[in-house]
């Protein structure tokens, strides 16, 4: 990272107003004495060309970005270099801009998810994974699980649009060994009653009125139910899973872990536990443990 003053980092997406990322990143900048601010850039698609053109200018203060829905794939054409994992998943959520204004793209969603799974004590090797949703988040998670030496035994994906789940598999298959991954026709075909890990990678559960995507009786106590949603902190799915004695996690841990990895890419530093704990507290309004 260059030593210029008043550097700008930020999140591009649409919409972005709901984002919690400024809380954690601005805390880290403060703790580390880095003169930088993390901002939100709400961009319409037709504004992307101009944004990336201006990013190239010598006097641009922007040194790093996060990317969210709906641009994780669309930003790739603006980047000079992709990390090996971003090349596999073909989705970018982190951009580093160097002093020569060259741009490098990374994906920390998948690795962030894995770091949090490890923190929860979940070992992926030989496990049966069921995923709801085949969008951007599922793409990052499926690809990182398929790249692991500790590969799961199986990954089943259900999306309301089966073609979407099949497209995800077919696309990743051109760059990754996807033999363990299968698109299924219904929630029943996910075989949740036999699974070890259930991941909700749909937005279903964010609204109070959303119905739960499955019946309570297929949730069991040997299951880890990981809901990528973090607002609300406890979705109906997580409440139901907790009642059935399953282990549960919302998406805040993943959000935090991907953010830490992004920050480390931008600053080329390893964050120590003290700074990480302060970032976590700012994100959660005071929760101690992540
Ligand atoms: P996305 O690209 O829109 O993907 C969501 C997918 O779920 C879409 O394919 C959608 O299909 C499908 N879907 C919607 N309703 C469904 C249903 N009833 N049953 C099965 N599939 C259904 O969104 P995303 O970026 O992957 O994000 C998914 C969720 O993860 C969001 O809640 C997001 O906030 C969360 N997330 C959390 C983190 C974190 O760090 N914790 C990171 C990324 C995302 P249609 O497109 O046909 O509706």
Tab-separated table of C-alpha atoms and ligand atoms in Angstrom:
chain	number	residue	atom	x	y	z
A	1	UNK	CA	0.000	0.000	0.000
A	2	UNK	CA	1.341	3.453	-0.839
A	3	UNK	CA	2.083	5.838	2.008
A	4	UNK	CA	-0.068	8.677	0.657
A	5	UNK	CA	-2.354	10.457	3.094
A	6	UNK	CA	-6.144	10.337	3.075
A	7	UNK	CA	-6.436	7.079	1.195
A	8	UNK	CA	-9.892	5.903	0.285
A	9	UNK	CA	-11.102	2.321	0.439
A	10	UNK	CA	-14.672	1.292	-0.094
A	11	UNK	CA	-17.446	-0.957	-1.239
A	12	UNK	CA	-18.980	-0.816	-4.706
A	13	UNK	CA	-22.352	-2.401	-5.366
A	14	UNK	CA	-26.025	-1.602	-5.669
A	15	UNK	CA	-27.499	-1.113	-3.151
A	16	UNK	CA	-24.760	-0.738	-0.499
A	17	UNK	CA	-26.356	1.484	2.140
A	18	UNK	CA	-27.052	-1.488	4.432
A	19	UNK	CA	-23.372	-2.509	4.582
A	20	UNK	CA	-21.624	-3.085	7.929
A	21	UNK	CA	-18.146	-3.150	6.353
A	22	UNK	CA	-17.256	0.515	7.121
A	23	UNK	CA	-17.579	-0.260	10.841
A	24	UNK	CA	-14.858	-2.896	10.861
A	25	UNK	CA	-12.480	-1.365	8.325
A	26	UNK	CA	-12.553	2.152	9.757
A	27	UNK	CA	-11.847	0.665	13.192
A	28	UNK	CA	-8.808	-1.169	11.802
A	29	UNK	CA	-7.467	1.950	10.051
A	30	UNK	CA	-7.792	3.876	13.300
A	31	UNK	CA	-6.137	1.145	15.371
A	32	UNK	CA	-3.219	0.875	12.948
A	33	UNK	CA	-2.809	4.654	12.576
A	34	UNK	CA	-3.449	4.493	8.818
A	35	UNK	CA	-4.816	7.741	7.395
A	36	UNK	CA	-7.619	6.160	5.387
A	37	UNK	CA	-11.397	6.024	5.224
A	38	UNK	CA	-13.698	3.236	4.055
A	39	UNK	CA	-16.683	4.553	2.100
A	40	UNK	CA	-19.746	3.197	0.349
A	41	UNK	CA	-20.044	3.679	-3.416
A	42	UNK	CA	-23.563	3.005	-4.609
A	43	UNK	CA	-23.089	2.620	-8.366
A	44	UNK	CA	-25.544	1.957	-11.160
A	45	UNK	CA	-24.251	-0.356	-13.855
A	46	UNK	CA	-23.899	2.465	-16.378
A	47	UNK	CA	-21.582	4.265	-13.927
A	48	UNK	CA	-19.018	1.438	-13.733
A	49	UNK	CA	-16.991	2.428	-16.846
A	50	UNK	CA	-16.459	5.971	-15.573
A	51	UNK	CA	-15.664	4.768	-12.043
A	52	UNK	CA	-12.943	2.391	-13.230
A	53	UNK	CA	-11.545	4.952	-15.695
A	54	UNK	CA	-11.137	7.487	-12.882
A	55	UNK	CA	-9.612	4.831	-10.648
A	56	UNK	CA	-6.680	4.686	-13.080
A	57	UNK	CA	-5.862	8.378	-12.710
A	58	UNK	CA	-2.601	9.113	-10.894
A	59	UNK	CA	-4.222	11.418	-8.356
A	60	UNK	CA	-7.076	9.040	-7.440
A	61	UNK	CA	-7.046	8.467	-3.656
A	62	UNK	CA	-8.706	5.029	-3.974
A	63	UNK	CA	-6.317	2.247	-2.934
A	64	UNK	CA	-8.648	-0.697	-2.383
A	65	UNK	CA	-12.209	-1.860	-2.920
A	66	UNK	CA	-14.694	-4.480	-1.927
A	67	UNK	CA	-17.249	-5.517	-4.500
A	68	UNK	CA	-20.750	-6.761	-3.763
A	69	UNK	CA	-23.941	-7.709	-5.603
A	70	UNK	CA	-24.442	-7.320	-8.557
A	71	UNK	CA	-20.882	-6.611	-9.731
A	72	UNK	CA	-18.660	-9.470	-8.507
A	73	UNK	CA	-18.406	-10.900	-12.015
A	74	UNK	CA	-18.888	-7.657	-13.928
A	75	UNK	CA	-15.763	-5.970	-12.474
A	76	UNK	CA	-13.433	-8.642	-13.866
A	77	UNK	CA	-13.140	-6.972	-17.271
A	78	UNK	CA	-11.704	-3.845	-15.612
A	79	UNK	CA	-8.894	-5.664	-13.777
A	80	UNK	CA	-5.257	-6.219	-14.808
A	81	UNK	CA	-4.581	-9.335	-12.729
A	82	UNK	CA	-6.698	-12.000	-11.003
A	83	UNK	CA	-5.495	-14.164	-8.128
A	84	UNK	CA	-5.433	-17.911	-8.890
A	85	UNK	CA	-8.571	-18.498	-6.786
A	86	UNK	CA	-10.448	-15.556	-8.381
A	87	UNK	CA	-9.552	-17.078	-11.767
A	88	UNK	CA	-11.158	-20.353	-10.708
A	89	UNK	CA	-14.318	-18.914	-9.190
A	90	UNK	CA	-14.557	-16.000	-11.684
A	91	UNK	CA	-15.970	-13.674	-9.033
A	92	UNK	CA	-14.111	-10.832	-7.318
A	93	UNK	CA	-14.990	-9.179	-4.016
A	94	UNK	CA	-11.644	-7.461	-3.326
A	95	UNK	CA	-9.568	-5.143	-5.523
A	96	UNK	CA	-6.106	-3.817	-4.740
A	97	UNK	CA	-4.899	-0.743	-6.662
A	98	UNK	CA	-1.128	-0.270	-6.581
A	99	UNK	CA	0.971	2.890	-6.943
A	100	UNK	CA	1.097	2.492	-10.712
A	101	UNK	CA	-2.729	2.298	-10.668
A	102	UNK	CA	-2.690	-1.352	-11.700
A	103	UNK	CA	-5.630	-3.357	-10.387
A	104	UNK	CA	-5.567	-6.887	-8.914
A	105	UNK	CA	-8.700	-8.888	-8.129
A	106	UNK	CA	-9.143	-11.378	-5.287
A	107	UNK	CA	-12.046	-13.307	-3.813
A	108	UNK	CA	-12.114	-13.527	-0.025
A	109	UNK	CA	-15.742	-14.756	0.325
A	110	UNK	CA	-14.864	-18.439	-0.066
A	111	UNK	CA	-11.672	-18.305	2.023
A	112	UNK	CA	-13.483	-16.191	4.658
A	113	UNK	CA	-16.214	-18.811	4.898
A	114	UNK	CA	-13.579	-21.521	5.389
A	115	UNK	CA	-11.745	-19.572	8.085
A	116	UNK	CA	-15.010	-19.221	9.974
A	117	UNK	CA	-15.925	-22.892	9.510
A	118	UNK	CA	-12.535	-23.818	11.005
A	119	UNK	CA	-13.161	-21.422	13.881
A	120	UNK	CA	-16.464	-23.257	14.500
A	121	UNK	CA	-14.488	-26.513	14.638
A	122	UNK	CA	-16.065	-27.950	11.487
A	123	UNK	CA	-13.790	-30.193	9.405
A	124	UNK	CA	-15.014	-30.466	5.810
A	125	UNK	CA	-13.272	-33.729	4.929
A	126	UNK	CA	-15.705	-36.440	3.833
A	127	UNK	CA	-18.731	-34.398	4.918
A	128	UNK	CA	-22.072	-34.154	3.116
A	129	UNK	CA	-22.931	-30.563	2.264
A	130	UNK	CA	-26.360	-29.221	1.236
A	131	UNK	CA	-26.619	-25.711	-0.214
A	132	UNK	CA	-29.744	-23.621	-0.777
A	133	UNK	CA	-29.210	-21.081	-3.571
A	134	UNK	CA	-26.878	-20.982	-6.560
A	135	UNK	CA	-25.963	-17.281	-6.727
A	136	UNK	CA	-22.700	-15.452	-6.108
A	137	UNK	CA	-22.194	-16.586	-2.515
A	138	UNK	CA	-22.834	-20.249	-3.394
A	139	UNK	CA	-20.331	-19.913	-6.269
A	140	UNK	CA	-17.582	-18.771	-3.876
A	141	UNK	CA	-18.374	-21.473	-1.320
A	142	UNK	CA	-18.688	-24.365	-3.783
A	143	UNK	CA	-15.455	-23.473	-5.552
A	144	UNK	CA	-13.442	-23.113	-2.358
A	145	UNK	CA	-14.804	-26.426	-1.006
A	146	UNK	CA	-13.857	-28.173	-4.272
A	147	UNK	CA	-10.312	-26.780	-4.097
A	148	UNK	CA	-9.698	-28.042	-0.573
A	149	UNK	CA	-7.454	-31.035	0.034
A	150	UNK	CA	-10.032	-31.924	2.738
A	151	UNK	CA	-12.832	-32.252	0.202
A	152	UNK	CA	-16.386	-32.972	1.300
A	153	UNK	CA	-17.841	-36.324	0.170
A	154	UNK	CA	-20.706	-34.578	-1.627
A	155	UNK	CA	-22.193	-31.143	-2.288
A	156	UNK	CA	-25.832	-30.887	-3.353
A	157	UNK	CA	-27.225	-27.564	-4.543
A	158	UNK	CA	-30.876	-26.558	-4.764
A	159	UNK	CA	-31.985	-23.310	-6.390
A	160	UNK	CA	-35.546	-22.295	-7.300
A	161	UNK	CA	-34.147	-22.128	-10.811
A	162	UNK	CA	-32.545	-25.536	-11.417
A	163	UNK	CA	-30.906	-24.259	-14.607
A	164	UNK	CA	-29.035	-21.740	-12.503
A	165	UNK	CA	-27.633	-24.441	-10.212
A	166	UNK	CA	-26.668	-26.545	-13.241
A	167	UNK	CA	-25.061	-23.534	-14.951
A	168	UNK	CA	-22.999	-22.855	-11.838
A	169	UNK	CA	-21.699	-26.423	-11.888
A	170	UNK	CA	-21.078	-26.485	-15.654
A	171	UNK	CA	-19.226	-23.188	-15.549
A	172	UNK	CA	-17.011	-24.111	-12.584
A	173	UNK	CA	-16.413	-27.544	-14.130
A	174	UNK	CA	-14.372	-25.923	-16.916
A	175	UNK	CA	-11.777	-24.893	-14.315
A	176	UNK	CA	-12.314	-27.143	-11.286
A	177	UNK	CA	-12.891	-30.792	-10.426
A	178	UNK	CA	-16.624	-30.731	-9.649
A	179	UNK	CA	-17.205	-34.487	-9.440
A	180	UNK	CA	-18.652	-34.233	-5.910
A	181	UNK	CA	-21.200	-31.515	-6.826
A	182	UNK	CA	-24.764	-32.124	-8.004
A	183	UNK	CA	-27.761	-29.875	-8.746
A	184	UNK	CA	-31.029	-31.229	-7.307
A	185	UNK	CA	-34.689	-30.583	-8.126
A	186	UNK	CA	-36.149	-29.952	-4.683
A	187	UNK	CA	-35.303	-29.281	-1.048
A	188	UNK	CA	-36.207	-32.929	-0.349
A	189	UNK	CA	-33.491	-34.064	-2.778
A	190	UNK	CA	-30.865	-32.242	-0.704
A	191	UNK	CA	-31.162	-35.158	1.776
A	192	UNK	CA	-30.701	-32.798	4.697
A	193	UNK	CA	-31.553	-35.627	7.109
A	194	UNK	CA	-28.231	-37.257	6.021
A	195	UNK	CA	-26.177	-34.067	5.656
A	196	UNK	CA	-23.489	-32.685	7.993
A	197	UNK	CA	-23.598	-29.072	6.827
A	198	UNK	CA	-26.578	-27.072	5.537
A	199	UNK	CA	-25.824	-23.652	4.057
A	200	UNK	CA	-28.507	-21.091	3.271
A	201	UNK	CA	-27.098	-19.016	0.400
A	202	UNK	CA	-30.452	-17.507	-0.574
A	203	UNK	CA	-31.882	-14.215	0.702
A	204	UNK	CA	-34.862	-16.164	2.093
A	205	UNK	CA	-35.070	-15.341	5.789
A	206	UNK	CA	-34.127	-11.686	5.558
A	207	UNK	CA	-37.771	-10.587	5.657
A	208	UNK	CA	-40.028	-11.217	8.633
A	209	UNK	CA	-42.648	-12.591	6.237
A	210	UNK	CA	-40.284	-15.130	4.588
A	211	UNK	CA	-41.295	-18.731	5.099
A	212	UNK	CA	-38.732	-21.331	6.142
A	213	UNK	CA	-37.518	-23.342	3.142
A	214	UNK	CA	-37.933	-26.724	4.870
A	215	UNK	CA	-39.853	-28.688	7.472
A	216	UNK	CA	-38.442	-28.901	10.976
A	217	UNK	CA	-38.364	-32.714	11.037
A	218	UNK	CA	-35.418	-32.999	8.621
A	219	UNK	CA	-33.133	-30.893	10.808
A	220	UNK	CA	-31.084	-33.033	13.195
A	221	UNK	CA	-28.640	-32.459	16.001
A	222	UNK	CA	-25.547	-33.593	14.063
A	223	UNK	CA	-26.072	-30.841	11.509
A	224	UNK	CA	-24.300	-27.478	11.348
A	225	UNK	CA	-26.783	-24.992	9.898
A	226	UNK	CA	-24.924	-22.025	8.441
A	227	UNK	CA	-27.163	-19.171	7.318
A	228	UNK	CA	-25.245	-16.584	5.307
A	229	UNK	CA	-27.793	-13.963	6.367
A	230	UNK	CA	-26.627	-11.810	9.303
A	231	UNK	CA	-29.503	-9.348	9.460
A	232	UNK	CA	-31.630	-10.534	11.196
A	233	UNK	CA	-29.039	-12.263	13.378
A	234	UNK	CA	-31.409	-15.179	13.891
A	235	UNK	CA	-33.506	-16.244	10.896
A	236	UNK	CA	-36.466	-18.617	11.195
A	237	UNK	CA	-34.177	-21.350	9.854
A	238	UNK	CA	-31.601	-20.781	12.603
A	239	UNK	CA	-34.279	-20.623	15.292
A	240	UNK	CA	-35.751	-23.906	14.102
A	241	UNK	CA	-32.295	-25.534	13.898
A	242	UNK	CA	-31.402	-24.361	17.388
A	243	UNK	CA	-34.682	-25.813	18.712
A	244	UNK	CA	-33.752	-29.155	17.167
A	245	UNK	CA	-30.343	-29.134	18.886
A	246	UNK	CA	-28.333	-28.473	15.704
A	247	UNK	CA	-25.230	-26.287	15.777
A	248	UNK	CA	-25.932	-22.928	14.120
A	249	UNK	CA	-24.155	-19.905	12.716
A	250	UNK	CA	-25.356	-16.755	11.026
A	251	UNK	CA	-23.334	-14.973	8.335
A	252	UNK	CA	-21.603	-12.418	10.527
A	253	UNK	CA	-18.528	-14.625	11.022
A	254	UNK	CA	-18.107	-15.027	7.266
A	255	UNK	CA	-18.589	-11.296	6.713
A	256	UNK	CA	-15.935	-10.593	9.328
A	257	UNK	CA	-13.437	-13.181	8.043
A	258	UNK	CA	-13.733	-12.096	4.403
A	259	UNK	CA	-13.270	-8.486	5.554
A	260	UNK	CA	-10.116	-9.326	7.506
A	261	UNK	CA	-8.680	-11.088	4.445
A	262	UNK	CA	-9.589	-8.118	2.207
A	263	UNK	CA	-7.927	-5.717	4.630
A	264	UNK	CA	-4.793	-7.846	4.623
A	265	UNK	CA	-4.668	-7.752	0.812
A	266	UNK	CA	-4.995	-3.954	0.767
A	267	UNK	CA	-2.399	-3.278	3.446
A	268	UNK	CA	-0.133	-6.270	2.855
A	269	UNK	CA	-0.063	-6.885	6.598
A	270	UNK	CA	-1.213	-9.672	8.922
A	271	UNK	CA	-3.712	-8.308	11.432
A	272	UNK	CA	-3.033	-9.273	15.038
A	273	UNK	CA	-5.723	-10.652	17.363
A	274	UNK	CA	-6.095	-7.385	19.256
A	275	UNK	CA	-7.022	-5.440	16.093
A	276	UNK	CA	-9.239	-8.292	14.875
A	277	UNK	CA	-11.115	-8.333	18.175
A	278	UNK	CA	-11.692	-4.579	17.955
A	279	UNK	CA	-12.946	-4.956	14.373
A	280	UNK	CA	-15.311	-7.727	15.503
A	281	UNK	CA	-16.630	-5.647	18.395
A	282	UNK	CA	-17.319	-2.695	16.105
A	283	UNK	CA	-19.166	-4.983	13.698
A	284	UNK	CA	-21.314	-6.630	16.314
A	285	UNK	CA	-21.845	-3.753	18.694
A	286	UNK	CA	-19.784	-5.369	21.407
A	287	UNK	CA	-19.930	-9.174	21.072
A	288	UNK	CA	-16.595	-10.479	22.339
A	289	UNK	CA	-16.121	-13.783	20.545
A	290	UNK	CA	-16.072	-14.394	16.836
B	1	LIG	P1	-27.776	-14.072	-5.232
B	1	LIG	O1	-26.632	-14.019	-6.198
B	1	LIG	O2	-28.998	-13.296	-5.515
B	1	LIG	O3	-28.154	-15.629	-5.083
B	1	LIG	C1	-29.242	-16.103	-4.350
B	1	LIG	C2	-29.785	-17.323	-5.075
B	1	LIG	O4	-30.818	-17.927	-4.287
B	1	LIG	C3	-30.393	-16.971	-6.430
B	1	LIG	O5	-29.970	-17.895	-7.393
B	1	LIG	C4	-31.888	-17.077	-6.137
B	1	LIG	O6	-32.640	-17.386	-7.298
B	1	LIG	C5	-31.896	-18.208	-5.168
B	1	LIG	N1	-33.139	-18.283	-4.425
B	1	LIG	C6	-34.003	-17.306	-4.090
B	1	LIG	N2	-35.055	-17.798	-3.425
B	1	LIG	C7	-34.880	-19.138	-3.357
B	1	LIG	C8	-35.629	-20.198	-2.800
B	1	LIG	N3	-36.799	-19.978	-2.212
B	1	LIG	N4	-35.146	-21.460	-2.894
B	1	LIG	C9	-33.981	-21.684	-3.530
B	1	LIG	N5	-33.226	-20.728	-4.088
B	1	LIG	C10	-33.670	-19.462	-3.996
B	1	LIG	O7	-27.286	-13.651	-3.802
B	1	LIG	P2	-25.866	-13.957	-3.122
B	1	LIG	O8	-24.950	-12.837	-3.347
B	1	LIG	O9	-25.444	-15.321	-3.494
B	1	LIG	O10	-26.291	-13.888	-1.590
B	1	LIG	C11	-27.133	-14.865	-1.015
B	1	LIG	C12	-27.343	-14.550	0.463
B	1	LIG	O11	-26.100	-14.617	1.135
B	1	LIG	C13	-27.863	-13.126	0.709
B	1	LIG	O12	-28.734	-13.169	1.803
B	1	LIG	C14	-26.621	-12.348	1.060
B	1	LIG	O13	-26.890	-11.236	1.880
B	1	LIG	C15	-25.834	-13.415	1.802
B	1	LIG	N6	-24.374	-13.199	1.750
B	1	LIG	C16	-23.720	-13.163	2.923
B	1	LIG	C17	-22.341	-13.009	2.928
B	1	LIG	C18	-21.618	-12.978	4.244
B	1	LIG	O14	-20.450	-12.603	4.258
B	1	LIG	N7	-22.259	-13.385	5.324
B	1	LIG	C19	-21.638	-12.912	1.714
B	1	LIG	C20	-22.349	-12.974	0.520
B	1	LIG	C21	-23.736	-13.118	0.553
B	1	LIG	P3	-33.266	-16.160	-8.141
B	1	LIG	O15	-32.121	-15.347	-8.626
B	1	LIG	O16	-34.021	-16.868	-9.201
B	1	LIG	O17	-34.132	-15.407	-7.162
